[in-house]
Amino acid sequence: MRVAFAGTPEFAAVALRAILAAGFPVPLVLTQPDRPAGRGQKPVMSPVKAVAQEHGIPVHQPEKLRDPATHAPLIEAAPDVLVVAAYGLILPSAVLGIPKHGCVNIHASLLPRWRGAAPIQRAIEAGDKETGITIMQMDAGLDTGPLLLAESVKIGADETAGSLHDKLASLGGRLIVEALRCFDTLTPTPQPAEGVTYAAKIDKAEGMIDWTRPAVEIERKMRAFDPFPGCSAQLHDTTLKLWRAELAPGQGAPGEILAVAPSGIVVACGDGALKLTELQKPGGRRLPAADFLRGFPLAAGERFSSPGNS
């Protein structure tokens, strides 16, 4: 199997490394163009491009794939299959038809649940007990193609998007190699019509905490948005990042600080309360509550603002 590969972030790079380690020839890698990053805003290559360069694999970085001229490198590479993982560009039907056996996607959910851009974060945010990796044959729809392989993983009670990402990236690498090795024996299975949900792209504005929501919901969102984009809360004129919390007893006006101790800051929610255990002030680092309070003292009675009580 000649395996062309399309992907961009570290999730995809893990899969590409696994495919290469398994000995599959990779004639071409597609990845997004280098993007400005860091304080200097210098162009930075994607993790997938870095892996390709380490192995001397030709790289193609079109802005879009609508222009037929951008398809030439893939046509010339003549792959048996194109493996796609978190590429970030839509593949037109013309591209889907170039590889001999079509295109196969590594998706970070148990399809048809959480089709779309942010399946890892949305699964945690929704309180799902498990998720997984699905290997599917791609069609023209959004994550709607037939299923080839799937395996589930449990979502831990303290799981963050970062920790779950790493589990699923590793599983994705293992499953895609398994799928490629037994490709001729796999039976594509249409996705069921029931249980379809969509994982919308994460908007940074979603990270602002609404304290009128239940404590359990806010705690899940904090884990779902760790490490990106993080959850924030406004206290007076300062925006603080809130990284870790645990459910706590207490009640009061939403956003009201009920208690302050080295172990954490208890804040009332719409239902229940949260003890904030890891916070970050502007320009600072993520800190345990005890260290944070030494540089940013808080007192019971102060109140974080919510959209309705600013």
PDB file of C-alpha atoms in Angstrom:
ATOM      1  CA  MET A   1       0.000   0.000   0.000  1.00  0.00           C
ATOM      2  CA  ARG A   2       1.360   3.376  -1.050  1.00  0.00           C
ATOM      3  CA  VAL A   3      -0.083   5.701   1.605  1.00  0.00           C
ATOM      4  CA  ALA A   4      -0.300   9.432   0.987  1.00  0.00           C
ATOM      5  CA  PHE A   5      -1.082  11.388   4.154  1.00  0.00           C
ATOM      6  CA  ALA A   6      -2.990  14.603   4.886  1.00  0.00           C
ATOM      7  CA  GLY A   7      -2.895  16.163   8.357  1.00  0.00           C
ATOM      8  CA  THR A   8      -1.646  19.152  10.310  1.00  0.00           C
ATOM      9  CA  PRO A   9      -1.441  19.078  14.161  1.00  0.00           C
ATOM     10  CA  GLU A  10       0.292  16.717  16.587  1.00  0.00           C
ATOM     11  CA  PHE A  11      -2.727  14.361  16.598  1.00  0.00           C
ATOM     12  CA  ALA A  12      -2.026  13.705  12.913  1.00  0.00           C
ATOM     13  CA  ALA A  13       1.750  13.598  13.354  1.00  0.00           C
ATOM     14  CA  VAL A  14       1.381  10.675  15.776  1.00  0.00           C
ATOM     15  CA  ALA A  15      -0.517   8.740  13.099  1.00  0.00           C
ATOM     16  CA  LEU A  16       2.030   9.563  10.404  1.00  0.00           C
ATOM     17  CA  ARG A  17       4.867   8.329  12.624  1.00  0.00           C
ATOM     18  CA  ALA A  18       2.967   5.085  13.222  1.00  0.00           C
ATOM     19  CA  ILE A  19       2.396   4.552   9.489  1.00  0.00           C
ATOM     20  CA  LEU A  20       6.079   5.138   8.754  1.00  0.00           C
ATOM     21  CA  ALA A  21       7.194   2.884  11.627  1.00  0.00           C
ATOM     22  CA  ALA A  22       4.992   0.127  10.217  1.00  0.00           C
ATOM     23  CA  GLY A  23       6.929   0.304   6.953  1.00  0.00           C
ATOM     24  CA  PHE A  24       4.327   1.728   4.584  1.00  0.00           C
ATOM     25  CA  PRO A  25       5.790   3.831   1.755  1.00  0.00           C
ATOM     26  CA  VAL A  26       4.523   7.428   1.964  1.00  0.00           C
ATOM     27  CA  PRO A  27       5.077   9.209  -1.364  1.00  0.00           C
ATOM     28  CA  LEU A  28       3.467  12.533  -0.378  1.00  0.00           C
ATOM     29  CA  VAL A  29       2.296  14.489   2.662  1.00  0.00           C
ATOM     30  CA  LEU A  30      -0.310  17.242   2.495  1.00  0.00           C
ATOM     31  CA  THR A  31      -0.435  19.734   5.350  1.00  0.00           C
ATOM     32  CA  GLN A  32      -1.582  23.289   5.932  1.00  0.00           C
ATOM     33  CA  PRO A  33       0.735  26.188   5.000  1.00  0.00           C
ATOM     34  CA  ASP A  34       3.215  27.408   7.612  1.00  0.00           C
ATOM     35  CA  ARG A  35       1.459  29.867   9.953  1.00  0.00           C
ATOM     36  CA  PRO A  36       2.820  32.832  11.950  1.00  0.00           C
ATOM     37  CA  ALA A  37       3.232  31.954  15.638  1.00  0.00           C
ATOM     38  CA  GLY A  38       4.887  33.244  18.802  1.00  0.00           C
ATOM     39  CA  ARG A  39       5.851  36.773  19.728  1.00  0.00           C
ATOM     40  CA  GLY A  40       7.831  37.273  16.546  1.00  0.00           C
ATOM     41  CA  GLN A  41       4.994  35.917  14.392  1.00  0.00           C
ATOM     42  CA  LYS A  42       7.497  33.958  12.338  1.00  0.00           C
ATOM     43  CA  PRO A  43       6.089  31.232  10.072  1.00  0.00           C
ATOM     44  CA  VAL A  44       6.099  27.862  11.844  1.00  0.00           C
ATOM     45  CA  MET A  45       5.712  24.513  10.130  1.00  0.00           C
ATOM     46  CA  SER A  46       3.044  22.085  11.266  1.00  0.00           C
ATOM     47  CA  PRO A  47       3.981  19.001  13.333  1.00  0.00           C
ATOM     48  CA  VAL A  48       3.079  16.844  10.312  1.00  0.00           C
ATOM     49  CA  LYS A  49       5.438  18.784   8.036  1.00  0.00           C
ATOM     50  CA  ALA A  50       8.206  18.346  10.603  1.00  0.00           C
ATOM     51  CA  VAL A  51       7.751  14.560  10.542  1.00  0.00           C
ATOM     52  CA  ALA A  52       7.683  14.534   6.739  1.00  0.00           C
ATOM     53  CA  GLN A  53      10.918  16.505   6.543  1.00  0.00           C
ATOM     54  CA  GLU A  54      12.600  14.191   9.048  1.00  0.00           C
ATOM     55  CA  HIS A  55      11.850  11.319   6.677  1.00  0.00           C
ATOM     56  CA  GLY A  56      12.553  13.138   3.413  1.00  0.00           C
ATOM     57  CA  ILE A  57       8.950  12.943   2.205  1.00  0.00           C
ATOM     58  CA  PRO A  58       7.722  15.515  -0.345  1.00  0.00           C
ATOM     59  CA  VAL A  59       5.296  18.028   1.202  1.00  0.00           C
ATOM     60  CA  HIS A  60       2.407  19.826  -0.506  1.00  0.00           C
ATOM     61  CA  GLN A  61       0.862  22.829   1.311  1.00  0.00           C
ATOM     62  CA  PRO A  62      -2.029  24.331  -0.673  1.00  0.00           C
ATOM     63  CA  GLU A  63      -4.218  27.015   0.927  1.00  0.00           C
ATOM     64  CA  LYS A  64      -7.270  25.309  -0.603  1.00  0.00           C
ATOM     65  CA  LEU A  65      -7.900  22.265  -2.763  1.00  0.00           C
ATOM     66  CA  ARG A  66     -10.660  23.662  -4.970  1.00  0.00           C
ATOM     67  CA  ASP A  67      -8.325  24.500  -7.879  1.00  0.00           C
ATOM     68  CA  PRO A  68      -7.617  21.349  -9.942  1.00  0.00           C
ATOM     69  CA  ALA A  69      -4.017  22.542 -10.329  1.00  0.00           C
ATOM     70  CA  THR A  70      -3.480  21.887  -6.606  1.00  0.00           C
ATOM     71  CA  HIS A  71      -4.347  18.200  -7.159  1.00  0.00           C
ATOM     72  CA  ALA A  72      -1.331  17.537  -9.399  1.00  0.00           C
ATOM     73  CA  PRO A  73       1.143  16.450  -6.692  1.00  0.00           C
ATOM     74  CA  LEU A  74      -1.349  13.894  -5.353  1.00  0.00           C
ATOM     75  CA  ILE A  75      -2.073  12.565  -8.839  1.00  0.00           C
ATOM     76  CA  GLU A  76       1.664  12.246  -9.520  1.00  0.00           C
ATOM     77  CA  ALA A  77       2.220  10.449  -6.190  1.00  0.00           C
ATOM     78  CA  ALA A  78      -0.246   7.745  -7.333  1.00  0.00           C
ATOM     79  CA  PRO A  79      -1.166   6.539  -3.819  1.00  0.00           C
ATOM     80  CA  ASP A  80      -3.270   3.460  -3.156  1.00  0.00           C
ATOM     81  CA  VAL A  81      -4.971   5.342  -0.319  1.00  0.00           C
ATOM     82  CA  LEU A  82      -4.922   8.812   1.244  1.00  0.00           C
ATOM     83  CA  VAL A  83      -5.066   8.792   5.051  1.00  0.00           C
ATOM     84  CA  VAL A  84      -6.562  11.980   6.492  1.00  0.00           C
ATOM     85  CA  ALA A  85      -6.247  13.082  10.132  1.00  0.00           C
ATOM     86  CA  ALA A  86      -7.166  16.573  11.378  1.00  0.00           C
ATOM     87  CA  TYR A  87      -6.066  18.101   8.085  1.00  0.00           C
ATOM     88  CA  GLY A  88      -8.241  21.202   8.361  1.00  0.00           C
ATOM     89  CA  LEU A  89      -9.111  21.517   4.675  1.00  0.00           C
ATOM     90  CA  ILE A  90     -12.188  20.161   2.918  1.00  0.00           C
ATOM     91  CA  LEU A  91     -11.379  17.516   0.309  1.00  0.00           C
ATOM     92  CA  PRO A  92     -13.415  18.036  -2.894  1.00  0.00           C
ATOM     93  CA  SER A  93     -14.946  14.997  -4.577  1.00  0.00           C
ATOM     94  CA  ALA A  94     -12.256  15.170  -7.245  1.00  0.00           C
ATOM     95  CA  VAL A  95      -9.569  14.639  -4.582  1.00  0.00           C
ATOM     96  CA  LEU A  96     -11.482  11.810  -2.906  1.00  0.00           C
ATOM     97  CA  GLY A  97     -11.362   9.944  -6.207  1.00  0.00           C
ATOM     98  CA  ILE A  98      -7.632  10.245  -6.873  1.00  0.00           C
ATOM     99  CA  PRO A  99      -6.260   7.409  -4.674  1.00  0.00           C
ATOM    100  CA  LYS A 100      -6.925   3.904  -5.963  1.00  0.00           C
ATOM    101  CA  HIS A 101      -8.829   2.935  -2.800  1.00  0.00           C
ATOM    102  CA  GLY A 102     -10.125   6.384  -1.889  1.00  0.00           C
ATOM    103  CA  CYS A 103      -9.521   8.347   1.302  1.00  0.00           C
ATOM    104  CA  VAL A 104      -9.623   7.066   4.879  1.00  0.00           C
ATOM    105  CA  ASN A 105     -10.127   9.332   7.887  1.00  0.00           C
ATOM    106  CA  ILE A 106      -8.957   8.959  11.504  1.00  0.00           C
ATOM    107  CA  HIS A 107     -11.709  10.598  13.555  1.00  0.00           C
ATOM    108  CA  ALA A 108     -11.495  11.202  17.314  1.00  0.00           C
ATOM    109  CA  SER A 109     -14.956  10.005  18.320  1.00  0.00           C
ATOM    110  CA  LEU A 110     -17.256   7.009  18.032  1.00  0.00           C
ATOM    111  CA  LEU A 111     -19.183   8.029  14.940  1.00  0.00           C
ATOM    112  CA  PRO A 112     -21.895   9.097  14.327  1.00  0.00           C
ATOM    113  CA  ARG A 113     -21.529  10.862  17.702  1.00  0.00           C
ATOM    114  CA  TRP A 114     -19.496  14.062  17.465  1.00  0.00           C
ATOM    115  CA  ARG A 115     -19.003  14.544  13.774  1.00  0.00           C
ATOM    116  CA  GLY A 116     -17.116  17.755  13.107  1.00  0.00           C
ATOM    117  CA  ALA A 117     -14.195  19.857  14.251  1.00  0.00           C
ATOM    118  CA  ALA A 118     -13.910  19.466  18.051  1.00  0.00           C
ATOM    119  CA  PRO A 119     -14.972  15.931  19.047  1.00  0.00           C
ATOM    120  CA  ILE A 120     -12.521  15.601  21.948  1.00  0.00           C
ATOM    121  CA  GLN A 121     -13.605  18.806  23.689  1.00  0.00           C
ATOM    122  CA  ARG A 122     -17.324  18.304  23.069  1.00  0.00           C
ATOM    123  CA  ALA A 123     -17.293  14.764  24.477  1.00  0.00           C
ATOM    124  CA  ILE A 124     -15.805  15.983  27.785  1.00  0.00           C
ATOM    125  CA  GLU A 125     -18.031  19.055  27.884  1.00  0.00           C
ATOM    126  CA  ALA A 126     -21.140  16.905  27.418  1.00  0.00           C
ATOM    127  CA  GLY A 127     -20.155  14.540  30.237  1.00  0.00           C
ATOM    128  CA  ASP A 128     -19.710  11.482  27.984  1.00  0.00           C
ATOM    129  CA  LYS A 129     -18.329   8.437  29.798  1.00  0.00           C
ATOM    130  CA  GLU A 130     -16.494   7.124  26.748  1.00  0.00           C
ATOM    131  CA  THR A 131     -15.297   8.125  23.312  1.00  0.00           C
ATOM    132  CA  GLY A 132     -12.839   6.564  20.894  1.00  0.00           C
ATOM    133  CA  ILE A 133     -11.342   6.461  17.426  1.00  0.00           C
ATOM    134  CA  THR A 134     -13.223   5.666  14.250  1.00  0.00           C
ATOM    135  CA  ILE A 135     -11.476   4.782  11.004  1.00  0.00           C
ATOM    136  CA  MET A 136     -13.887   5.574   8.185  1.00  0.00           C
ATOM    137  CA  GLN A 137     -14.000   5.674   4.412  1.00  0.00           C
ATOM    138  CA  MET A 138     -14.482   9.290   3.405  1.00  0.00           C
ATOM    139  CA  ASP A 139     -17.323  10.546   1.247  1.00  0.00           C
ATOM    140  CA  ALA A 140     -18.464  14.043   0.288  1.00  0.00           C
ATOM    141  CA  GLY A 141     -20.283  14.632   3.615  1.00  0.00           C
ATOM    142  CA  LEU A 142     -18.964  15.856   6.966  1.00  0.00           C
ATOM    143  CA  ASP A 143     -17.713  12.688   8.707  1.00  0.00           C
ATOM    144  CA  THR A 144     -20.600  10.718   7.191  1.00  0.00           C
ATOM    145  CA  GLY A 145     -18.727   7.930   5.404  1.00  0.00           C
ATOM    146  CA  PRO A 146     -18.901   4.182   6.089  1.00  0.00           C
ATOM    147  CA  LEU A 147     -17.164   2.825   9.202  1.00  0.00           C
ATOM    148  CA  LEU A 148     -14.137   0.535   8.849  1.00  0.00           C
ATOM    149  CA  LEU A 149     -12.789   0.152  12.393  1.00  0.00           C
ATOM    150  CA  ALA A 150     -13.527   1.643  15.807  1.00  0.00           C
ATOM    151  CA  GLU A 151     -12.279   1.279  19.367  1.00  0.00           C
ATOM    152  CA  SER A 152     -13.498   3.002  22.520  1.00  0.00           C
ATOM    153  CA  VAL A 153     -11.700   4.531  25.497  1.00  0.00           C
ATOM    154  CA  LYS A 154     -13.069   5.623  28.861  1.00  0.00           C
ATOM    155  CA  ILE A 155     -13.178   9.319  29.716  1.00  0.00           C
ATOM    156  CA  GLY A 156     -11.790   9.721  33.228  1.00  0.00           C
ATOM    157  CA  ALA A 157     -13.444  11.850  35.888  1.00  0.00           C
ATOM    158  CA  ASP A 158     -10.496  14.282  35.775  1.00  0.00           C
ATOM    159  CA  GLU A 159      -9.836  13.981  32.023  1.00  0.00           C
ATOM    160  CA  THR A 160      -8.786  17.134  30.188  1.00  0.00           C
ATOM    161  CA  ALA A 161      -8.859  17.700  26.457  1.00  0.00           C
ATOM    162  CA  GLY A 162      -5.069  17.510  26.574  1.00  0.00           C
ATOM    163  CA  SER A 163      -4.877  14.132  28.283  1.00  0.00           C
ATOM    164  CA  LEU A 164      -7.680  12.665  26.165  1.00  0.00           C
ATOM    165  CA  HIS A 165      -6.043  13.996  22.997  1.00  0.00           C
ATOM    166  CA  ASP A 166      -2.868  12.080  23.810  1.00  0.00           C
ATOM    167  CA  LYS A 167      -4.764   8.834  24.457  1.00  0.00           C
ATOM    168  CA  LEU A 168      -6.737   9.150  21.239  1.00  0.00           C
ATOM    169  CA  ALA A 169      -3.730  10.168  19.143  1.00  0.00           C
ATOM    170  CA  SER A 170      -1.916   7.014  20.242  1.00  0.00           C
ATOM    171  CA  LEU A 171      -4.989   4.879  19.583  1.00  0.00           C
ATOM    172  CA  GLY A 172      -5.480   6.510  16.182  1.00  0.00           C
ATOM    173  CA  GLY A 173      -1.931   5.623  15.177  1.00  0.00           C
ATOM    174  CA  ARG A 174      -2.417   2.007  16.194  1.00  0.00           C
ATOM    175  CA  LEU A 175      -5.828   1.637  14.535  1.00  0.00           C
ATOM    176  CA  ILE A 176      -4.831   3.178  11.201  1.00  0.00           C
ATOM    177  CA  VAL A 177      -1.894   0.778  10.925  1.00  0.00           C
ATOM    178  CA  GLU A 178      -4.234  -2.112  11.721  1.00  0.00           C
ATOM    179  CA  ALA A 179      -6.685  -0.871   9.083  1.00  0.00           C
ATOM    180  CA  LEU A 180      -4.001  -0.515   6.417  1.00  0.00           C
ATOM    181  CA  ARG A 181      -2.591  -3.974   7.124  1.00  0.00           C
ATOM    182  CA  CYS A 182      -5.956  -5.681   6.652  1.00  0.00           C
ATOM    183  CA  PHE A 183      -7.510  -3.157   4.270  1.00  0.00           C
ATOM    184  CA  ASP A 184      -8.722  -5.756   1.752  1.00  0.00           C
ATOM    185  CA  THR A 185     -10.653  -7.639   4.440  1.00  0.00           C
ATOM    186  CA  LEU A 186     -12.450  -4.663   5.992  1.00  0.00           C
ATOM    187  CA  THR A 187     -16.178  -4.356   5.351  1.00  0.00           C
ATOM    188  CA  PRO A 188     -17.429  -0.753   5.150  1.00  0.00           C
ATOM    189  CA  THR A 189     -20.510  -0.355   7.358  1.00  0.00           C
ATOM    190  CA  PRO A 190     -22.905   2.573   6.847  1.00  0.00           C
ATOM    191  CA  GLN A 191     -23.229   4.848   9.863  1.00  0.00           C
ATOM    192  CA  PRO A 192     -26.480   4.490  11.795  1.00  0.00           C
ATOM    193  CA  ALA A 193     -29.022   7.260  11.349  1.00  0.00           C
ATOM    194  CA  GLU A 194     -29.586   7.456  15.105  1.00  0.00           C
ATOM    195  CA  GLY A 195     -27.223   9.140  17.568  1.00  0.00           C
ATOM    196  CA  VAL A 196     -25.822  11.804  15.258  1.00  0.00           C
ATOM    197  CA  THR A 197     -24.311  14.820  17.069  1.00  0.00           C
ATOM    198  CA  TYR A 198     -22.071  17.617  15.818  1.00  0.00           C
ATOM    199  CA  ALA A 199     -18.913  18.891  17.494  1.00  0.00           C
ATOM    200  CA  ALA A 200     -18.815  22.562  16.551  1.00  0.00           C
ATOM    201  CA  LYS A 201     -15.450  24.297  16.349  1.00  0.00           C
ATOM    202  CA  ILE A 202     -14.394  25.848  19.658  1.00  0.00           C
ATOM    203  CA  ASP A 203     -14.887  29.611  19.826  1.00  0.00           C
ATOM    204  CA  LYS A 204     -12.615  31.422  22.295  1.00  0.00           C
ATOM    205  CA  ALA A 205     -15.621  33.380  23.555  1.00  0.00           C
ATOM    206  CA  GLU A 206     -17.096  30.116  24.857  1.00  0.00           C
ATOM    207  CA  GLY A 207     -14.375  30.050  27.493  1.00  0.00           C
ATOM    208  CA  MET A 208     -15.915  32.912  29.493  1.00  0.00           C
ATOM    209  CA  ILE A 209     -17.640  31.257  32.443  1.00  0.00           C
ATOM    210  CA  ASP A 210     -21.321  31.824  33.052  1.00  0.00           C
ATOM    211  CA  TRP A 211     -21.648  31.327  36.805  1.00  0.00           C
ATOM    212  CA  THR A 212     -25.417  30.915  36.533  1.00  0.00           C
ATOM    213  CA  ARG A 213     -24.776  27.465  35.047  1.00  0.00           C
ATOM    214  CA  PRO A 214     -24.581  24.364  37.302  1.00  0.00           C
ATOM    215  CA  ALA A 215     -21.235  23.653  38.946  1.00  0.00           C
ATOM    216  CA  VAL A 216     -20.961  20.228  37.296  1.00  0.00           C
ATOM    217  CA  GLU A 217     -21.358  21.817  33.866  1.00  0.00           C
ATOM    218  CA  ILE A 218     -18.741  24.512  34.502  1.00  0.00           C
ATOM    219  CA  GLU A 219     -16.250  21.970  35.840  1.00  0.00           C
ATOM    220  CA  ARG A 220     -16.632  19.845  32.705  1.00  0.00           C
ATOM    221  CA  LYS A 221     -16.129  22.883  30.479  1.00  0.00           C
ATOM    222  CA  MET A 222     -12.923  23.793  32.316  1.00  0.00           C
ATOM    223  CA  ARG A 223     -11.530  20.327  31.590  1.00  0.00           C
ATOM    224  CA  ALA A 224     -12.813  20.357  28.006  1.00  0.00           C
ATOM    225  CA  PHE A 225     -11.091  23.692  27.286  1.00  0.00           C
ATOM    226  CA  ASP A 226      -7.745  22.705  28.834  1.00  0.00           C
ATOM    227  CA  PRO A 227      -5.255  23.438  27.269  1.00  0.00           C
ATOM    228  CA  PHE A 228      -7.097  25.467  24.608  1.00  0.00           C
ATOM    229  CA  PRO A 229      -8.648  27.996  24.761  1.00  0.00           C
ATOM    230  CA  GLY A 230      -8.928  27.830  28.555  1.00  0.00           C
ATOM    231  CA  CYS A 231     -11.788  29.155  30.675  1.00  0.00           C
ATOM    232  CA  SER A 232     -11.837  32.732  31.918  1.00  0.00           C
ATOM    233  CA  ALA A 233     -13.715  34.748  34.511  1.00  0.00           C
ATOM    234  CA  GLN A 234     -13.928  38.467  35.156  1.00  0.00           C
ATOM    235  CA  LEU A 235     -13.218  39.741  38.666  1.00  0.00           C
ATOM    236  CA  HIS A 236     -13.563  43.529  38.900  1.00  0.00           C
ATOM    237  CA  ASP A 237     -11.364  44.739  36.027  1.00  0.00           C
ATOM    238  CA  THR A 238      -9.172  41.628  35.774  1.00  0.00           C
ATOM    239  CA  THR A 239      -9.679  38.576  33.589  1.00  0.00           C
ATOM    240  CA  LEU A 240      -8.394  35.432  35.278  1.00  0.00           C
ATOM    241  CA  LYS A 241      -7.829  32.048  33.667  1.00  0.00           C
ATOM    242  CA  LEU A 242      -9.364  29.187  35.629  1.00  0.00           C
ATOM    243  CA  TRP A 243      -7.783  25.799  34.910  1.00  0.00           C
ATOM    244  CA  ARG A 244      -8.809  23.338  37.597  1.00  0.00           C
ATOM    245  CA  ALA A 245     -11.758  22.995  39.928  1.00  0.00           C
ATOM    246  CA  GLU A 246     -13.663  20.418  41.939  1.00  0.00           C
ATOM    247  CA  LEU A 247     -17.247  20.284  43.096  1.00  0.00           C
ATOM    248  CA  ALA A 248     -17.787  21.740  46.569  1.00  0.00           C
ATOM    249  CA  PRO A 249     -20.698  22.315  48.956  1.00  0.00           C
ATOM    250  CA  GLY A 250     -22.089  25.822  49.230  1.00  0.00           C
ATOM    251  CA  GLN A 251     -24.615  28.186  47.776  1.00  0.00           C
ATOM    252  CA  GLY A 252     -24.883  31.896  47.094  1.00  0.00           C
ATOM    253  CA  ALA A 253     -25.265  34.394  44.301  1.00  0.00           C
ATOM    254  CA  PRO A 254     -23.710  33.022  41.083  1.00  0.00           C
ATOM    255  CA  GLY A 255     -20.059  34.068  40.948  1.00  0.00           C
ATOM    256  CA  GLU A 256     -19.854  34.952  44.657  1.00  0.00           C
ATOM    257  CA  ILE A 257     -16.682  33.872  46.438  1.00  0.00           C
ATOM    258  CA  LEU A 258     -17.880  31.875  49.448  1.00  0.00           C
ATOM    259  CA  ALA A 259     -14.551  30.887  50.994  1.00  0.00           C
ATOM    260  CA  VAL A 260     -10.841  31.382  50.411  1.00  0.00           C
ATOM    261  CA  ALA A 261      -8.204  28.906  51.598  1.00  0.00           C
ATOM    262  CA  PRO A 262      -4.830  27.581  50.383  1.00  0.00           C
ATOM    263  CA  SER A 263      -6.642  24.478  49.123  1.00  0.00           C
ATOM    264  CA  GLY A 264      -8.866  26.530  46.828  1.00  0.00           C
ATOM    265  CA  ILE A 265     -11.375  29.326  46.284  1.00  0.00           C
ATOM    266  CA  VAL A 266     -15.021  28.266  46.621  1.00  0.00           C
ATOM    267  CA  VAL A 267     -17.344  30.049  44.185  1.00  0.00           C
ATOM    268  CA  ALA A 268     -21.133  29.773  44.041  1.00  0.00           C
ATOM    269  CA  CYS A 269     -22.717  28.603  40.793  1.00  0.00           C
ATOM    270  CA  GLY A 270     -26.294  28.468  39.566  1.00  0.00           C
ATOM    271  CA  ASP A 271     -26.518  25.031  41.155  1.00  0.00           C
ATOM    272  CA  GLY A 272     -23.866  24.074  43.710  1.00  0.00           C
ATOM    273  CA  ALA A 273     -20.370  25.493  44.017  1.00  0.00           C
ATOM    274  CA  LEU A 274     -16.875  24.974  42.684  1.00  0.00           C
ATOM    275  CA  LYS A 275     -13.548  25.032  44.491  1.00  0.00           C
ATOM    276  CA  LEU A 276     -10.999  26.609  42.129  1.00  0.00           C
ATOM    277  CA  THR A 277      -7.660  24.859  42.611  1.00  0.00           C
ATOM    278  CA  GLU A 278      -5.523  26.137  39.715  1.00  0.00           C
ATOM    279  CA  LEU A 279      -5.646  29.707  38.402  1.00  0.00           C
ATOM    280  CA  GLN A 280      -3.640  32.155  36.314  1.00  0.00           C
ATOM    281  CA  LYS A 281      -3.486  35.939  36.386  1.00  0.00           C
ATOM    282  CA  PRO A 282      -2.734  38.019  33.265  1.00  0.00           C
ATOM    283  CA  GLY A 283       0.885  37.585  32.237  1.00  0.00           C
ATOM    284  CA  GLY A 284       1.425  34.891  34.861  1.00  0.00           C
ATOM    285  CA  ARG A 285       1.698  31.117  34.946  1.00  0.00           C
ATOM    286  CA  ARG A 286      -0.815  28.479  35.907  1.00  0.00           C
ATOM    287  CA  LEU A 287      -0.520  28.139  39.685  1.00  0.00           C
ATOM    288  CA  PRO A 288      -2.034  26.059  42.488  1.00  0.00           C
ATOM    289  CA  ALA A 289      -4.499  28.114  44.518  1.00  0.00           C
ATOM    290  CA  ALA A 290      -2.112  28.585  47.465  1.00  0.00           C
ATOM    291  CA  ASP A 291       0.627  30.075  45.240  1.00  0.00           C
ATOM    292  CA  PHE A 292      -1.868  32.128  43.238  1.00  0.00           C
ATOM    293  CA  LEU A 293      -3.338  33.714  46.387  1.00  0.00           C
ATOM    294  CA  ARG A 294       0.092  34.866  47.566  1.00  0.00           C
ATOM    295  CA  GLY A 295       0.319  37.154  44.537  1.00  0.00           C
ATOM    296  CA  PHE A 296      -3.369  37.809  44.017  1.00  0.00           C
ATOM    297  CA  PRO A 297      -5.278  37.867  47.327  1.00  0.00           C
ATOM    298  CA  LEU A 298      -9.017  37.233  47.250  1.00  0.00           C
ATOM    299  CA  ALA A 299     -11.681  37.493  49.934  1.00  0.00           C
ATOM    300  CA  ALA A 300     -15.064  35.945  50.605  1.00  0.00           C
ATOM    301  CA  GLY A 301     -17.828  38.219  49.383  1.00  0.00           C
ATOM    302  CA  GLU A 302     -16.068  39.311  46.209  1.00  0.00           C
ATOM    303  CA  ARG A 303     -17.915  38.308  43.089  1.00  0.00           C
ATOM    304  CA  PHE A 304     -16.952  37.149  39.617  1.00  0.00           C
ATOM    305  CA  SER A 305     -19.145  38.644  36.940  1.00  0.00           C
ATOM    306  CA  SER A 306     -21.384  36.587  34.657  1.00  0.00           C
ATOM    307  CA  PRO A 307     -23.044  37.696  31.439  1.00  0.00           C
ATOM    308  CA  GLY A 308     -26.103  38.653  33.498  1.00  0.00           C
ATOM    309  CA  ASN A 309     -24.488  40.302  36.542  1.00  0.00           C
ATOM    310  CA  SER A 310     -21.641  42.394  35.160  1.00  0.00           C
TER     311      SER A 310
END
